[in-house]
CSV table of C-alpha atoms in Angstrom, one decimal:
chain,number,residue,atom,x,y,z
A,6,UNK,CA,-11.8,0.8,39.5
A,7,UNK,CA,-8.1,0.6,38.9
A,8,UNK,CA,-8.2,4.1,37.2
A,9,UNK,CA,-9.9,5.5,40.3
A,10,UNK,CA,-7.2,4.0,42.5
A,11,UNK,CA,-4.4,5.4,40.3
A,12,UNK,CA,-6.0,8.8,40.2
A,13,UNK,CA,-6.4,8.9,44.0
A,14,UNK,CA,-2.8,7.7,44.5
A,15,UNK,CA,-1.6,10.4,42.1
A,16,UNK,CA,-3.6,13.2,43.8
A,17,UNK,CA,-2.3,12.0,47.2
A,18,UNK,CA,1.3,12.1,46.1
A,19,UNK,CA,0.8,15.6,44.7
A,20,UNK,CA,-0.7,16.7,48.1
A,21,UNK,CA,2.1,15.3,50.2
A,22,UNK,CA,4.6,18.2,49.6
A,23,UNK,CA,2.1,21.0,50.5
A,24,UNK,CA,0.0,19.2,53.1
A,25,UNK,CA,3.1,17.8,54.7
A,26,UNK,CA,4.1,21.4,55.6
A,27,UNK,CA,1.4,21.3,58.3
A,28,UNK,CA,2.8,18.3,60.0
A,29,UNK,CA,6.5,18.0,59.3
A,30,UNK,CA,9.3,20.2,60.7
A,31,UNK,CA,10.2,23.3,58.7
A,32,UNK,CA,12.7,22.8,55.8
A,33,UNK,CA,16.2,23.9,56.8
A,34,UNK,CA,18.6,25.6,54.5
A,35,UNK,CA,21.5,23.5,53.2
A,36,UNK,CA,25.0,24.9,53.4
A,37,UNK,CA,25.0,28.4,51.9
A,38,UNK,CA,21.4,28.1,50.6
A,39,UNK,CA,19.1,31.0,51.3
A,40,UNK,CA,15.4,30.1,51.7
A,41,UNK,CA,12.6,32.5,51.2
A,42,UNK,CA,11.3,34.0,54.4
A,43,UNK,CA,7.6,33.8,55.5
A,44,UNK,CA,5.5,36.3,53.5
A,45,UNK,CA,3.8,39.1,55.4
A,46,UNK,CA,0.6,41.1,54.5
A,47,UNK,CA,2.2,44.4,55.5
A,48,UNK,CA,5.6,46.0,55.0
A,49,UNK,CA,7.6,47.4,57.8
A,50,UNK,CA,6.3,50.9,57.2
A,51,UNK,CA,2.7,49.6,57.6
A,52,UNK,CA,1.7,49.7,54.0
A,53,UNK,CA,0.1,46.7,52.3
A,54,UNK,CA,2.5,44.2,50.8
A,55,UNK,CA,1.5,44.1,47.1
A,56,UNK,CA,4.1,41.3,46.4
A,57,UNK,CA,2.6,38.9,49.0
A,58,UNK,CA,1.3,36.4,46.4
A,59,UNK,CA,4.7,36.1,44.8
A,60,UNK,CA,6.3,35.7,48.2
A,61,UNK,CA,3.8,32.9,49.1
A,62,UNK,CA,4.8,31.1,45.9
A,63,UNK,CA,8.5,31.5,46.6
A,64,UNK,CA,8.0,30.4,50.3
A,65,UNK,CA,6.1,27.2,49.3
A,66,UNK,CA,8.7,26.4,46.6
A,67,UNK,CA,11.5,26.6,49.2
A,68,UNK,CA,9.7,24.9,52.2
A,69,UNK,CA,7.4,22.2,50.8
A,70,UNK,CA,7.6,18.9,52.7
A,71,UNK,CA,10.4,16.4,51.8
A,72,UNK,CA,12.0,19.1,49.6
A,73,UNK,CA,15.5,18.2,50.7
A,74,UNK,CA,14.9,14.5,50.0
A,75,UNK,CA,13.6,15.3,46.6
A,76,UNK,CA,16.4,17.7,45.8
A,77,UNK,CA,18.9,15.0,46.8
A,78,UNK,CA,17.3,12.3,44.7
A,79,UNK,CA,17.1,14.6,41.7
A,80,UNK,CA,20.8,15.6,42.0
A,81,UNK,CA,21.9,12.0,42.4
A,82,UNK,CA,19.9,11.2,39.2
A,83,UNK,CA,21.3,14.0,37.1
A,84,UNK,CA,24.9,13.7,38.3
A,85,UNK,CA,24.9,9.9,37.7
A,86,UNK,CA,23.2,10.0,34.3
A,87,UNK,CA,24.1,13.4,32.8
A,88,UNK,CA,27.2,14.3,34.8
A,89,UNK,CA,25.8,17.7,35.4
A,90,UNK,CA,24.6,19.6,38.5
A,91,UNK,CA,21.0,20.8,38.9
A,92,UNK,CA,22.1,23.2,41.7
A,93,UNK,CA,22.8,26.6,40.2
A,94,UNK,CA,25.6,27.3,42.7
A,95,UNK,CA,27.5,24.1,42.2
A,96,UNK,CA,29.5,23.0,39.2
A,97,UNK,CA,29.9,19.2,38.8
A,98,UNK,CA,33.4,18.3,37.7
A,99,UNK,CA,35.2,15.1,36.9
A,100,UNK,CA,36.3,12.4,39.5
A,101,UNK,CA,33.8,13.7,42.1
A,102,UNK,CA,35.2,17.2,42.2
A,103,UNK,CA,32.7,20.0,42.9
A,104,UNK,CA,33.3,23.7,42.3
A,105,UNK,CA,31.5,26.9,43.4
A,106,UNK,CA,29.7,28.5,40.5
A,107,UNK,CA,30.4,32.0,41.8
A,108,UNK,CA,34.1,31.5,40.8
A,109,UNK,CA,33.3,31.1,37.1
A,110,UNK,CA,34.2,34.7,36.2
A,111,UNK,CA,37.6,34.4,37.9
A,112,UNK,CA,38.1,31.0,36.3
A,113,UNK,CA,37.3,32.2,32.8
A,114,UNK,CA,39.3,35.4,33.3
A,115,UNK,CA,36.2,37.6,32.9
A,116,UNK,CA,37.2,40.6,35.0
A,117,UNK,CA,34.3,42.2,36.8
A,118,UNK,CA,36.6,45.0,37.9
A,119,UNK,CA,37.8,47.8,35.6
A,120,UNK,CA,41.4,48.8,35.6
A,121,UNK,CA,40.6,51.9,37.8
A,122,UNK,CA,38.6,49.7,40.2
A,123,UNK,CA,41.5,47.3,40.5
A,124,UNK,CA,43.8,50.2,41.3
A,125,UNK,CA,41.3,51.4,44.0
A,126,UNK,CA,41.3,48.0,45.6
A,127,UNK,CA,45.1,48.0,45.9
A,128,UNK,CA,45.0,51.6,47.1
A,129,UNK,CA,42.5,50.6,49.8
A,130,UNK,CA,44.8,47.8,51.0
A,131,UNK,CA,47.8,50.1,50.9
A,132,UNK,CA,45.8,52.6,53.0
A,133,UNK,CA,45.0,49.8,55.5
A,134,UNK,CA,48.6,48.9,55.8
A,135,UNK,CA,49.7,52.5,56.3
A,136,UNK,CA,47.0,53.0,59.0
A,137,UNK,CA,48.1,49.9,60.9
A,138,UNK,CA,51.8,50.6,60.6
A,139,UNK,CA,51.2,54.2,61.8
A,140,UNK,CA,49.7,52.7,64.9
A,141,UNK,CA,52.8,50.5,65.4
A,142,UNK,CA,51.4,47.3,64.1
A,143,UNK,CA,52.6,44.7,61.7
A,144,UNK,CA,50.5,44.1,58.6
A,145,UNK,CA,50.2,41.5,55.9
A,146,UNK,CA,47.5,41.0,53.2
A,147,UNK,CA,46.7,37.7,51.5
A,148,UNK,CA,44.2,36.4,48.9
A,149,UNK,CA,43.1,32.8,49.2
A,150,UNK,CA,42.9,31.3,45.7
A,151,UNK,CA,39.6,29.9,44.4
A,152,UNK,CA,39.7,26.1,44.1
A,153,UNK,CA,39.6,26.1,40.3
A,154,UNK,CA,42.4,28.6,40.1
A,155,UNK,CA,44.7,26.0,41.6
A,156,UNK,CA,43.0,22.8,40.4
A,157,UNK,CA,41.4,23.5,37.0
A,158,UNK,CA,41.9,20.0,35.6
A,159,UNK,CA,38.6,18.7,37.0
A,160,UNK,CA,36.5,21.6,35.6
A,161,UNK,CA,34.1,20.8,32.8
A,162,UNK,CA,35.6,21.5,29.4
A,163,UNK,CA,32.7,23.6,28.3
A,164,UNK,CA,33.9,26.5,30.4
A,165,UNK,CA,36.5,28.1,28.2
A,166,UNK,CA,39.2,30.4,29.6
A,167,UNK,CA,40.1,33.8,28.2
A,168,UNK,CA,43.7,35.1,27.8
A,169,UNK,CA,42.6,38.4,29.4
A,170,UNK,CA,43.6,39.2,33.0
A,171,UNK,CA,41.0,38.5,35.6
A,172,UNK,CA,40.3,40.4,38.8
A,173,UNK,CA,43.2,38.8,40.7
A,174,UNK,CA,45.8,39.6,38.0
A,175,UNK,CA,44.6,43.2,37.7
A,176,UNK,CA,44.8,43.8,41.4
A,177,UNK,CA,48.0,41.9,42.0
A,178,UNK,CA,50.1,44.2,39.9
A,179,UNK,CA,48.9,47.3,41.8
A,180,UNK,CA,49.5,45.6,45.1
A,181,UNK,CA,53.2,45.4,44.1
A,182,UNK,CA,53.2,48.9,42.8
A,183,UNK,CA,51.8,50.3,46.0
A,184,UNK,CA,54.2,48.4,48.2
A,185,UNK,CA,51.6,46.2,49.9
A,186,UNK,CA,53.1,43.6,52.2
A,187,UNK,CA,51.5,40.7,50.4
A,188,UNK,CA,51.7,37.0,51.1
A,189,UNK,CA,51.3,35.3,47.6
A,190,UNK,CA,49.4,32.1,48.3
A,191,UNK,CA,48.8,31.6,44.6
A,192,UNK,CA,52.5,31.0,44.0
A,193,UNK,CA,53.0,29.2,47.3
A,194,UNK,CA,50.2,26.7,46.7
A,195,UNK,CA,51.0,26.1,43.1
A,196,UNK,CA,54.5,25.0,44.2
A,197,UNK,CA,53.1,22.3,46.5
A,198,UNK,CA,53.0,18.7,45.2
A,199,UNK,CA,50.0,17.7,47.4
A,200,UNK,CA,46.3,18.6,46.8
A,201,UNK,CA,45.4,21.1,49.5
A,202,UNK,CA,41.7,21.8,48.7
A,203,UNK,CA,38.7,19.6,49.4
A,204,UNK,CA,37.0,17.8,46.5
A,205,UNK,CA,33.5,18.4,47.7
A,206,UNK,CA,34.0,21.8,49.4
A,207,UNK,CA,35.0,25.3,48.2
A,208,UNK,CA,37.8,25.6,50.8
A,209,UNK,CA,41.2,24.4,51.6
A,210,UNK,CA,41.9,21.3,53.7
A,211,UNK,CA,43.2,21.6,57.2
A,212,UNK,CA,46.5,20.6,55.7
A,213,UNK,CA,46.2,23.5,53.3
A,214,UNK,CA,45.4,25.9,56.2
A,215,UNK,CA,48.4,24.6,58.2
A,216,UNK,CA,50.7,25.3,55.3
A,217,UNK,CA,49.1,28.7,54.7
A,218,UNK,CA,49.7,29.5,58.4
A,219,UNK,CA,53.3,28.6,58.1
A,220,UNK,CA,53.7,30.8,55.0
A,221,UNK,CA,51.9,33.8,56.6
A,222,UNK,CA,54.1,33.6,59.7
A,223,UNK,CA,57.3,33.3,57.6
A,224,UNK,CA,56.2,36.4,55.6
A,225,UNK,CA,55.6,38.3,58.8
A,226,UNK,CA,59.0,37.2,60.1
A,227,UNK,CA,57.5,36.0,63.4
A,228,UNK,CA,58.3,32.9,65.5
A,229,UNK,CA,55.7,30.2,64.8
A,230,UNK,CA,54.8,26.5,65.3
A,231,UNK,CA,55.8,24.7,62.1
A,232,UNK,CA,52.4,22.9,61.5
A,233,UNK,CA,53.6,21.9,58.0
A,234,UNK,CA,56.0,19.5,59.7
A,235,UNK,CA,53.6,18.4,62.5
A,236,UNK,CA,52.0,15.0,62.6
A,237,UNK,CA,48.3,14.6,62.0
A,238,UNK,CA,45.6,12.0,61.6
A,239,UNK,CA,43.2,11.7,58.7
A,240,UNK,CA,39.5,10.8,59.3
A,241,UNK,CA,36.4,10.9,57.2
A,242,UNK,CA,34.7,13.7,59.2
A,243,UNK,CA,34.1,16.6,56.7
A,244,UNK,CA,30.8,17.3,55.0
A,245,UNK,CA,31.6,19.6,52.1
A,246,UNK,CA,29.6,22.8,51.7
A,247,UNK,CA,29.2,22.2,47.9
A,248,UNK,CA,28.2,18.5,48.6
A,249,UNK,CA,25.6,19.7,51.0
A,250,UNK,CA,24.2,22.2,48.6
A,251,UNK,CA,24.0,19.5,45.9
A,252,UNK,CA,22.8,16.6,48.1
A,253,UNK,CA,21.2,18.2,51.2
A,254,UNK,CA,20.3,14.8,52.5
A,255,UNK,CA,23.4,13.0,51.4
A,256,UNK,CA,25.5,11.2,54.0
A,257,UNK,CA,29.0,11.0,52.4
A,258,UNK,CA,31.9,12.5,54.4
A,259,UNK,CA,35.3,13.5,53.0
A,260,UNK,CA,38.7,12.8,54.5
A,261,UNK,CA,40.1,15.7,56.6
A,262,UNK,CA,43.3,16.1,58.6
A,263,UNK,CA,43.1,16.5,62.4
A,264,UNK,CA,45.9,18.4,64.2
A,265,UNK,CA,46.5,18.9,67.9
A,266,UNK,CA,46.5,22.7,68.4
A,267,UNK,CA,47.3,24.4,71.7
A,268,UNK,CA,45.0,27.4,72.3
A,269,UNK,CA,41.7,28.3,74.1
A,270,UNK,CA,38.6,30.2,73.1
A,271,UNK,CA,37.6,33.0,75.4
A,272,UNK,CA,34.0,32.1,74.8
A,273,UNK,CA,33.3,28.9,72.8
A,274,UNK,CA,32.0,30.0,69.4
A,275,UNK,CA,28.6,28.6,68.2
A,276,UNK,CA,30.3,27.8,64.8
A,277,UNK,CA,33.5,28.7,63.0
A,278,UNK,CA,31.3,31.2,61.0
A,279,UNK,CA,30.8,33.5,64.0
A,280,UNK,CA,31.4,37.2,63.3
A,281,UNK,CA,33.7,37.5,66.3
A,282,UNK,CA,35.9,34.8,67.9
A,283,UNK,CA,38.5,35.5,70.6
A,284,UNK,CA,41.3,33.1,71.6
A,285,UNK,CA,44.2,32.9,74.0
A,286,UNK,CA,47.4,30.8,74.0
A,287,UNK,CA,49.4,30.7,77.2
A,288,UNK,CA,52.7,29.5,75.6
A,289,UNK,CA,52.6,31.7,72.5
A,290,UNK,CA,55.6,33.8,71.7
A,291,UNK,CA,53.7,36.6,69.9
A,292,UNK,CA,51.4,39.3,71.3
A,293,UNK,CA,48.0,40.1,69.9
A,294,UNK,CA,46.6,39.1,66.5
A,295,UNK,CA,43.8,40.8,64.6
A,296,UNK,CA,42.7,38.5,61.8
A,297,UNK,CA,40.2,40.0,59.4
A,298,UNK,CA,39.0,37.0,57.5
A,299,UNK,CA,36.2,35.3,55.5
A,300,UNK,CA,35.2,31.6,55.4
A,301,UNK,CA,38.7,30.5,54.6
A,302,UNK,CA,39.6,31.6,58.1
A,303,UNK,CA,37.4,28.8,59.5
A,304,UNK,CA,40.2,26.3,59.1
A,305,UNK,CA,43.1,28.9,59.3
A,306,UNK,CA,42.3,30.6,62.5
A,307,UNK,CA,43.1,27.7,65.0
A,308,UNK,CA,46.7,27.5,63.6
A,309,UNK,CA,47.2,31.2,63.9
A,310,UNK,CA,45.6,31.3,67.4
A,311,UNK,CA,48.3,28.9,68.7
A,312,UNK,CA,51.0,31.4,68.0
A,313,UNK,CA,49.5,34.5,69.6
A,314,UNK,CA,48.8,35.1,73.3
A,315,UNK,CA,45.6,36.9,72.2
A,316,UNK,CA,43.7,36.8,68.9
A,317,UNK,CA,40.7,38.7,67.7
A,318,UNK,CA,39.2,36.8,64.7
A,319,UNK,CA,36.6,38.8,62.9
A,320,UNK,CA,34.3,38.5,59.8
A,321,UNK,CA,33.1,42.0,60.2
A,322,UNK,CA,33.2,44.2,57.1
A,323,UNK,CA,34.2,47.0,56.9
A,324,UNK,CA,37.2,45.7,58.8
A,325,UNK,CA,37.4,47.1,62.4
A,326,UNK,CA,40.9,48.5,62.1
A,327,UNK,CA,40.3,51.2,64.6
A,328,UNK,CA,40.9,48.5,67.2
A,329,UNK,CA,44.5,48.2,66.1
A,330,UNK,CA,47.1,49.0,68.8
A,331,UNK,CA,50.9,49.2,69.0
A,332,UNK,CA,52.5,45.8,68.8
A,333,UNK,CA,49.6,44.1,67.2
A,334,UNK,CA,49.9,41.9,64.1
A,335,UNK,CA,47.1,42.4,61.5
A,336,UNK,CA,46.4,39.8,58.9
A,337,UNK,CA,43.7,40.5,56.3
A,338,UNK,CA,42.6,37.4,54.3
A,339,UNK,CA,40.1,37.5,51.6
A,340,UNK,CA,39.2,34.8,49.0
A,341,UNK,CA,39.7,35.6,45.3
A,342,UNK,CA,36.0,35.5,44.5
A,343,UNK,CA,35.4,38.2,47.1
A,344,UNK,CA,38.0,40.8,46.0
A,345,UNK,CA,35.3,43.2,45.0
A,346,UNK,CA,34.1,43.4,48.6
A,347,UNK,CA,37.1,45.6,49.3
A,348,UNK,CA,35.4,48.2,47.1
A,349,UNK,CA,31.9,47.7,48.5
A,350,UNK,CA,33.0,47.8,52.2
A,351,UNK,CA,36.1,50.0,52.5
A,352,UNK,CA,37.4,50.1,56.1
A,353,UNK,CA,36.7,53.1,58.3
A,354,UNK,CA,40.2,54.6,58.9
A,355,UNK,CA,38.9,57.7,60.6
A,356,UNK,CA,41.0,60.8,59.7
A,357,UNK,CA,44.0,58.7,58.6
A,358,UNK,CA,45.9,59.7,55.5
A,359,UNK,CA,44.8,57.9,52.4
A,360,UNK,CA,41.1,57.7,53.3
A,361,UNK,CA,40.2,60.3,50.7
A,362,UNK,CA,42.1,58.4,48.0
A,363,UNK,CA,40.0,55.3,48.7
A,364,UNK,CA,36.8,57.3,48.1
C-alpha cells in the first residue's frame, strides 16, 4: 500500500507544473528574461508551421506552473553550495556580487570588432557630431563602462583576461583620432574612491549617475546642478536586474540613494525603459536636451532633466538625430557591451556629409 501512495504522490508532483498551467496565472518574465511566445499552427503568410511541436516544448518549458519558484529555489541551492549561477545570463561573483554574462568578451579582452569595424564605429560617432554641430547644436559622446571593467575584483578567477585590446580600447583610440567630443567615464569612475555600481544589478547606482551627470555637464561646459555635492538619503529600495534574473521570486532589496530632483514629465512614463520620455524644468538654465541613451539612462536622465528646460530622452535606434535644432545639446550614451550597436544601427543623417563614409 505504501508503494502505491508513494507512486501516486510522485505522479501528482510531476503533474503539478503542467496541470497547474490550466489554473494558475501565466508565468511572467523576470528582468531581461525572454519567454517563448505561444505556438501557432500557421505562420503569418498562412503556411503551416512545421516547427509547432518544438515551439510547444519551448513554451511549456518557459511557462509551467510554479516555474519561477522552482528556478529561485534551484538558484539558491547552487549559489549556496557550489558558488555558481545556474542562470546563463548571470555570473555569480564573490561577496554577493553579480555580473552580466554578456560582458564576458569585454572583460576578457576578446574583441568582437575588427580594427576596421572599430574605425567605422568611431567614424559613425564623428559623423553624428559633425551633423549636430552643423545644425548649431552641442554634442558629446560617452560610453558607460561595464561593471566588471571597473570592479573586476569580485569576478570568478576562472575567467582569465587577455592582454589584447578589447572593443572599447580599439574604438577609444579612433575617437581621439577623429576628434570626437568624448566624455571619458572609464577614467573618471576609476578615479573615484567610492563604489558607484550596484552589487546585484548591471548598472550604476543613483550616486554613480549623479556623478556621471556632473562630469558630462562639465565636459559640455554648461551650467549645472552639482548633484555630486547634494545631500541624499539611502534606502533599501532597489531590486537588482541580475538578482531578479537569478532569483525571480527573491525578496531581497539593495541600498539605493534617493535625491530630490526638480523636473517634471510631460507625460508620466510607464517605466524608465520607455522608448521616449519628455521632461521640462522651469528653473533650468539650459535650453533643450536630446539624450540618446540605453538602460544606463534610466538613472541618469532625471539628473540631466533638471538642468534643461526641455529634454527629449530616447532609446530609439537608429538615433533620431534629424530632430536636432540650433541651440540643442545632444548627448549620446551607450554602454560598453553595446558598442557594436553603432555598426548595426547607424543613424539616418540624411544627405549630411559623412554618411557615405559610415556605409
